[in-house]
XYZ file of C-alpha atoms in Angstrom:
364
model
C -80.475 108.901 -159.695
C -78.618 107.476 -162.670
C -78.967 103.760 -163.282
C -75.810 101.684 -162.758
C -73.602 101.458 -165.831
C -74.157 98.025 -167.320
C -71.314 95.911 -168.651
C -72.444 93.640 -171.518
C -73.737 90.308 -170.274
C -71.418 87.315 -170.061
C -68.196 89.286 -170.208
C -65.006 87.309 -169.558
C -64.058 88.149 -165.970
C -60.324 87.976 -166.640
C -60.650 90.778 -169.228
C -61.715 93.107 -166.405
C -59.072 95.399 -164.865
C -58.982 96.106 -161.154
C -60.270 99.643 -161.742
C -63.136 98.360 -163.889
C -64.073 95.868 -161.207
C -64.009 98.570 -158.521
C -66.240 100.720 -160.742
C -68.626 97.833 -161.362
C -68.913 97.164 -157.645
C -69.387 100.870 -156.932
C -72.163 101.119 -159.499
C -74.003 98.491 -157.483
C -73.486 100.240 -154.168
C -70.709 97.927 -153.061
C -67.551 99.266 -151.376
C -64.222 99.131 -153.207
C -62.853 96.414 -150.928
C -65.328 93.983 -152.476
C -63.247 94.086 -155.662
C -60.163 92.951 -153.730
C -62.173 90.163 -152.111
C -63.267 88.946 -155.536
C -59.733 89.119 -156.915
C -58.416 87.206 -153.916
C -60.894 84.430 -154.634
C -59.774 84.397 -158.268
C -56.012 84.518 -157.853
C -55.219 83.221 -154.361
C -58.109 80.926 -153.445
C -58.564 79.507 -156.961
C -62.345 79.767 -157.054
C -64.051 77.918 -159.893
C -67.363 79.720 -159.512
C -68.703 82.921 -158.022
C -70.901 80.871 -155.672
C -67.733 79.671 -153.895
C -66.969 83.267 -152.810
C -68.830 82.825 -149.549
C -67.681 86.029 -147.841
C -69.508 88.069 -150.496
C -73.203 89.003 -150.166
C -75.415 86.575 -152.062
C -76.808 89.453 -154.132
C -73.281 90.316 -155.299
C -72.491 86.714 -156.183
C -75.717 86.575 -158.186
C -74.842 89.779 -160.041
C -71.349 88.466 -160.813
C -72.824 85.251 -162.188
C -75.265 87.213 -164.352
C -72.596 89.467 -165.853
C -69.384 87.443 -166.022
C -67.945 84.067 -166.894
C -64.901 82.944 -164.914
C -63.819 80.724 -167.787
C -65.041 81.061 -171.360
C -62.744 78.701 -173.252
C -63.760 75.085 -173.736
C -61.262 72.460 -172.617
C -60.687 70.283 -175.691
C -57.766 68.141 -174.502
C -55.904 67.701 -171.222
C -52.844 65.501 -171.521
C -50.414 64.390 -168.826
C -46.917 63.174 -169.702
C -44.700 60.637 -167.953
C -42.713 63.500 -166.406
C -45.979 65.063 -165.106
C -45.932 67.861 -167.649
C -49.542 68.808 -168.391
C -50.829 70.367 -171.590
C -54.197 71.973 -172.219
C -55.774 72.610 -175.594
C -58.396 75.342 -175.198
C -61.095 76.294 -177.693
C -61.878 80.013 -177.633
C -65.256 81.625 -178.168
C -64.718 81.931 -181.923
C -63.683 78.298 -182.337
C -59.939 78.962 -182.547
C -57.670 76.900 -180.294
C -54.547 77.646 -178.259
C -52.234 75.654 -176.013
C -50.712 76.155 -172.594
C -48.407 73.954 -170.535
C -47.549 73.259 -166.898
C -44.050 71.888 -166.272
C -42.871 70.394 -162.980
C -39.239 70.144 -161.958
C -37.842 69.918 -158.421
C -39.144 72.980 -156.594
C -40.271 74.779 -159.771
C -43.735 74.914 -161.253
C -43.378 76.671 -164.584
C -46.199 77.577 -166.939
C -45.868 78.328 -170.639
C -48.588 80.419 -172.260
C -49.638 81.541 -175.738
C -50.271 85.130 -176.845
C -51.674 84.694 -180.362
C -53.734 82.245 -182.391
C -51.067 81.088 -184.800
C -47.932 83.047 -185.629
C -46.738 85.261 -188.481
C -42.993 84.799 -187.957
C -42.724 81.687 -190.150
C -39.856 79.855 -188.424
C -39.387 76.745 -190.560
C -38.946 74.358 -187.614
C -41.943 75.476 -185.553
C -45.477 74.061 -185.651
C -47.020 77.253 -184.237
C -46.954 79.221 -187.470
C -47.709 76.510 -190.003
C -51.312 77.704 -190.297
C -50.319 81.397 -190.257
C -51.496 84.085 -187.850
C -55.219 84.181 -187.106
C -55.424 86.904 -184.452
C -54.100 88.274 -181.174
C -55.409 87.005 -177.860
C -57.018 89.417 -175.423
C -55.558 89.948 -171.963
C -58.384 87.834 -170.569
C -57.686 84.982 -172.989
C -54.033 84.986 -171.935
C -54.891 85.192 -168.237
C -57.402 82.373 -168.523
C -54.557 80.071 -169.551
C -52.681 81.084 -166.405
C -55.687 80.546 -164.154
C -56.528 77.148 -165.631
C -52.938 75.933 -165.231
C -52.805 77.309 -161.690
C -55.831 75.206 -160.810
C -54.023 72.031 -161.843
C -51.726 72.444 -158.841
C -52.549 71.098 -155.380
C -53.378 73.691 -152.717
C -49.885 73.667 -151.216
C -48.183 74.425 -154.552
C -47.970 77.674 -156.508
C -46.750 78.798 -159.904
C -43.096 79.758 -159.454
C -42.125 80.747 -162.999
C -43.774 81.768 -166.248
C -42.388 81.634 -169.769
C -44.206 83.412 -172.574
C -43.020 80.960 -175.198
C -46.214 79.363 -176.434
C -48.000 80.006 -179.707
C -47.426 83.449 -181.208
C -44.936 86.327 -181.075
C -45.439 87.941 -177.631
C -43.986 91.347 -178.511
C -46.392 91.619 -181.454
C -49.204 91.591 -178.887
C -47.720 93.846 -176.208
C -51.028 95.636 -175.706
C -52.564 92.491 -174.220
C -49.388 91.027 -172.737
C -48.380 93.985 -170.554
C -51.624 93.975 -168.494
C -51.249 90.199 -168.125
C -47.757 90.605 -166.705
C -49.055 93.314 -164.362
C -51.571 90.830 -162.904
C -48.892 88.156 -162.658
C -46.613 90.413 -160.575
C -49.324 92.168 -158.546
C -49.334 91.062 -154.891
C -53.119 91.004 -155.137
C -52.789 88.980 -158.339
C -50.460 85.996 -158.692
C -47.622 87.716 -156.808
C -44.854 86.416 -159.084
C -41.531 88.261 -159.131
C -40.724 89.945 -162.446
C -37.404 88.098 -162.579
C -39.339 84.829 -162.666
C -41.057 85.787 -165.921
C -39.371 85.208 -169.267
C -40.728 86.694 -172.478
C -39.449 85.172 -175.697
C -39.287 87.010 -179.003
C -38.081 86.269 -182.512
C -36.390 89.661 -182.309
C -38.482 92.760 -183.080
C -36.029 95.609 -182.347
C -38.418 98.475 -181.664
C -40.708 96.241 -179.612
C -37.697 95.053 -177.580
C -36.894 98.696 -176.794
C -40.535 99.391 -175.930
C -40.504 96.380 -173.617
C -37.351 97.676 -171.941
C -38.939 101.077 -171.329
C -41.599 99.449 -169.136
C -38.953 99.554 -166.436
C -39.504 96.036 -165.102
C -37.049 93.216 -164.472
C -38.615 90.723 -166.859
C -36.197 88.311 -168.461
C -35.856 88.582 -172.245
C -35.117 85.575 -174.451
C -34.369 86.109 -178.132
C -34.980 83.213 -180.508
C -31.848 83.653 -182.594
C -31.256 80.192 -184.151
C -28.488 81.400 -186.478
C -25.356 83.560 -186.135
C -25.658 85.330 -189.502
C -28.299 86.776 -191.800
C -27.798 84.328 -194.651
C -28.664 81.339 -192.474
C -31.247 83.118 -190.323
C -33.128 84.297 -193.411
C -33.624 80.625 -194.304
C -34.678 79.535 -190.823
C -36.609 82.621 -189.712
C -38.027 84.318 -192.836
C -39.059 87.498 -191.013
C -35.341 88.165 -190.549
C -35.233 89.462 -194.127
C -36.893 92.620 -192.769
C -34.855 92.832 -189.571
C -31.296 91.522 -189.632
C -29.126 90.005 -186.905
C -27.188 93.228 -186.266
C -30.396 95.169 -185.579
C -31.538 92.486 -183.152
C -28.230 92.492 -181.300
C -28.293 96.284 -181.028
C -31.785 96.151 -179.516
C -30.682 93.409 -177.121
C -27.754 95.584 -176.038
C -30.209 98.409 -175.375
C -32.385 96.067 -173.323
C -29.408 95.135 -171.166
C -28.385 98.775 -170.829
C -31.857 99.837 -169.652
C -32.748 96.882 -167.420
C -29.395 95.411 -166.413
C -30.836 91.995 -167.223
C -28.702 89.495 -169.105
C -30.347 88.446 -172.367
C -30.794 84.777 -173.235
C -30.372 83.678 -176.852
C -32.407 80.617 -177.750
C -30.888 78.441 -180.433
C -32.860 75.510 -181.834
C -30.373 72.976 -183.157
C -31.332 71.552 -186.550
C -29.348 68.619 -187.850
C -26.876 69.612 -190.579
C -28.379 73.101 -190.865
C -27.148 75.229 -187.976
C -25.497 72.760 -185.602
C -21.963 72.632 -186.993
C -18.728 73.778 -185.349
C -18.476 76.691 -187.781
C -21.859 78.032 -186.630
C -20.839 77.556 -182.999
C -17.668 79.604 -183.512
C -19.551 82.310 -185.379
C -22.165 82.470 -182.616
C -19.425 82.760 -180.011
C -17.872 85.599 -181.990
C -21.245 87.350 -182.284
C -21.703 87.229 -178.512
C -18.132 88.210 -177.660
C -18.066 91.047 -175.140
C -21.764 90.689 -174.370
C -23.239 89.463 -171.087
C -25.265 86.725 -172.681
C -26.536 83.226 -172.111
C -27.239 80.670 -174.840
C -30.017 78.119 -174.418
C -29.451 75.282 -176.875
C -32.666 73.493 -177.834
C -32.423 70.220 -179.775
C -35.332 70.373 -182.196
C -38.629 68.790 -181.178
C -39.613 66.573 -184.137
C -42.763 67.683 -185.969
C -44.318 65.086 -188.248
C -45.175 67.639 -190.925
C -41.588 68.917 -191.193
C -38.644 67.250 -192.912
C -36.205 68.389 -190.244
C -34.312 66.429 -187.603
C -32.754 67.051 -184.241
C -28.955 66.710 -184.138
C -27.259 63.630 -182.770
C -26.016 64.132 -179.229
C -22.284 64.306 -180.087
C -22.904 67.327 -182.337
C -24.966 69.010 -179.629
C -22.245 68.451 -177.048
C -19.553 69.688 -179.447
C -21.572 72.839 -180.135
C -21.787 73.434 -176.408
C -18.076 72.743 -175.887
C -17.057 75.312 -178.507
C -19.269 78.012 -176.995
C -17.887 77.336 -173.524
C -14.356 77.339 -174.893
C -14.969 80.930 -175.993
C -16.381 81.880 -172.593
C -20.086 81.849 -173.513
C -22.506 80.715 -170.802
C -24.596 77.899 -172.241
C -27.175 75.317 -171.208
C -29.007 72.595 -173.110
C -32.750 72.731 -172.561
C -34.180 69.615 -171.022
C -37.075 68.306 -173.062
C -40.376 68.246 -171.187
C -43.561 66.401 -172.118
C -42.201 64.863 -175.314
C -44.772 62.063 -175.192
C -47.685 64.536 -175.333
C -46.407 66.855 -178.101
C -45.603 69.562 -175.517
C -43.599 71.732 -177.920
C -45.631 74.795 -178.807
C -48.120 74.407 -181.620
C -47.951 70.655 -182.078
C -51.215 69.728 -180.410
C -53.019 72.654 -182.027
C -51.729 71.559 -185.441
C -53.049 68.047 -184.846
C -56.418 69.522 -183.918
C -56.497 71.826 -186.945
C -55.803 68.897 -189.248
C -58.516 66.880 -187.486
C -56.283 63.916 -186.806
C -56.126 61.896 -183.595
C -53.338 62.855 -181.214
C -50.860 60.001 -180.836
C -49.504 59.920 -177.286
C -47.481 57.350 -175.406
C -48.317 56.474 -171.790
C -50.636 59.423 -171.352
C -53.140 59.469 -168.536
C -56.175 61.703 -168.257
C -56.857 63.335 -164.898
C -60.134 62.705 -163.188
């Protein structure tokens, strides 16, 4: 008889697919339903150790403990804001750090996760890419963020929405993101509806089309930030290789394939892209398209000499868009007192400076 196939010791459990887990159980003489029991403990019952899985044979729990770690990242910081937004800074096995966020609002519990260590897109207003791109995250490293945030919720609450808007360009790491989304929407996983998941991208046309071809109802948000190439080249340097027209064409294809309205994120930067002329040009760009604009007053970053616009300019920008029939909202800022905008806490950590927070409590 052949010996059971061994998986390297101390593998991250969340990197394991369902099929791999079934195979692992089978190699140890366990029936396939054991894999579903284990996954239920992970995703529905929020187990923090294999020993908690008390409907499994003790020998199986011992084998799981010998081969896998439920969580491999080290919790470096856990901050809680006045509005109950929670942010985790996680140190990965190689010493790199990433952030993830839990946001509470009315009946929504939204998580925001990262897909890369750093970012290569170079947006001038964003802290995420100031140290450049280090590497992609694995599926397990992305899922671990989800599972840790899920365990911050009381037993009667569940994650209702997910936004892939943390550190990194999600579509540049589709290979790891797609399996993550599959677990999120799997009824034996987190059971989240695809329409409750938003993936944000700086606008990578061929990746947008590849994402559309998955055939799912995920919501797509494009970080546009400018209505023309001249301005966008300044704000989003990668645009030099792409161009606004190519992005819009890919967005049109996404809508054609999925039927899902595309959101255009627009970070408002004082005296740079927040004027009435930019608002009119943006409205003209979106004319005839089923689109939604999410205006985002800039989150101040100490290292950047950029400012958020004064409220009258923000409201005027919104008024002009609405005047031209464009659906628009202004994003409500969450967790401002704990540097909840993506990349800020990681940047503080990278520079080895203390995090300055106002009225922040640490959970027990």
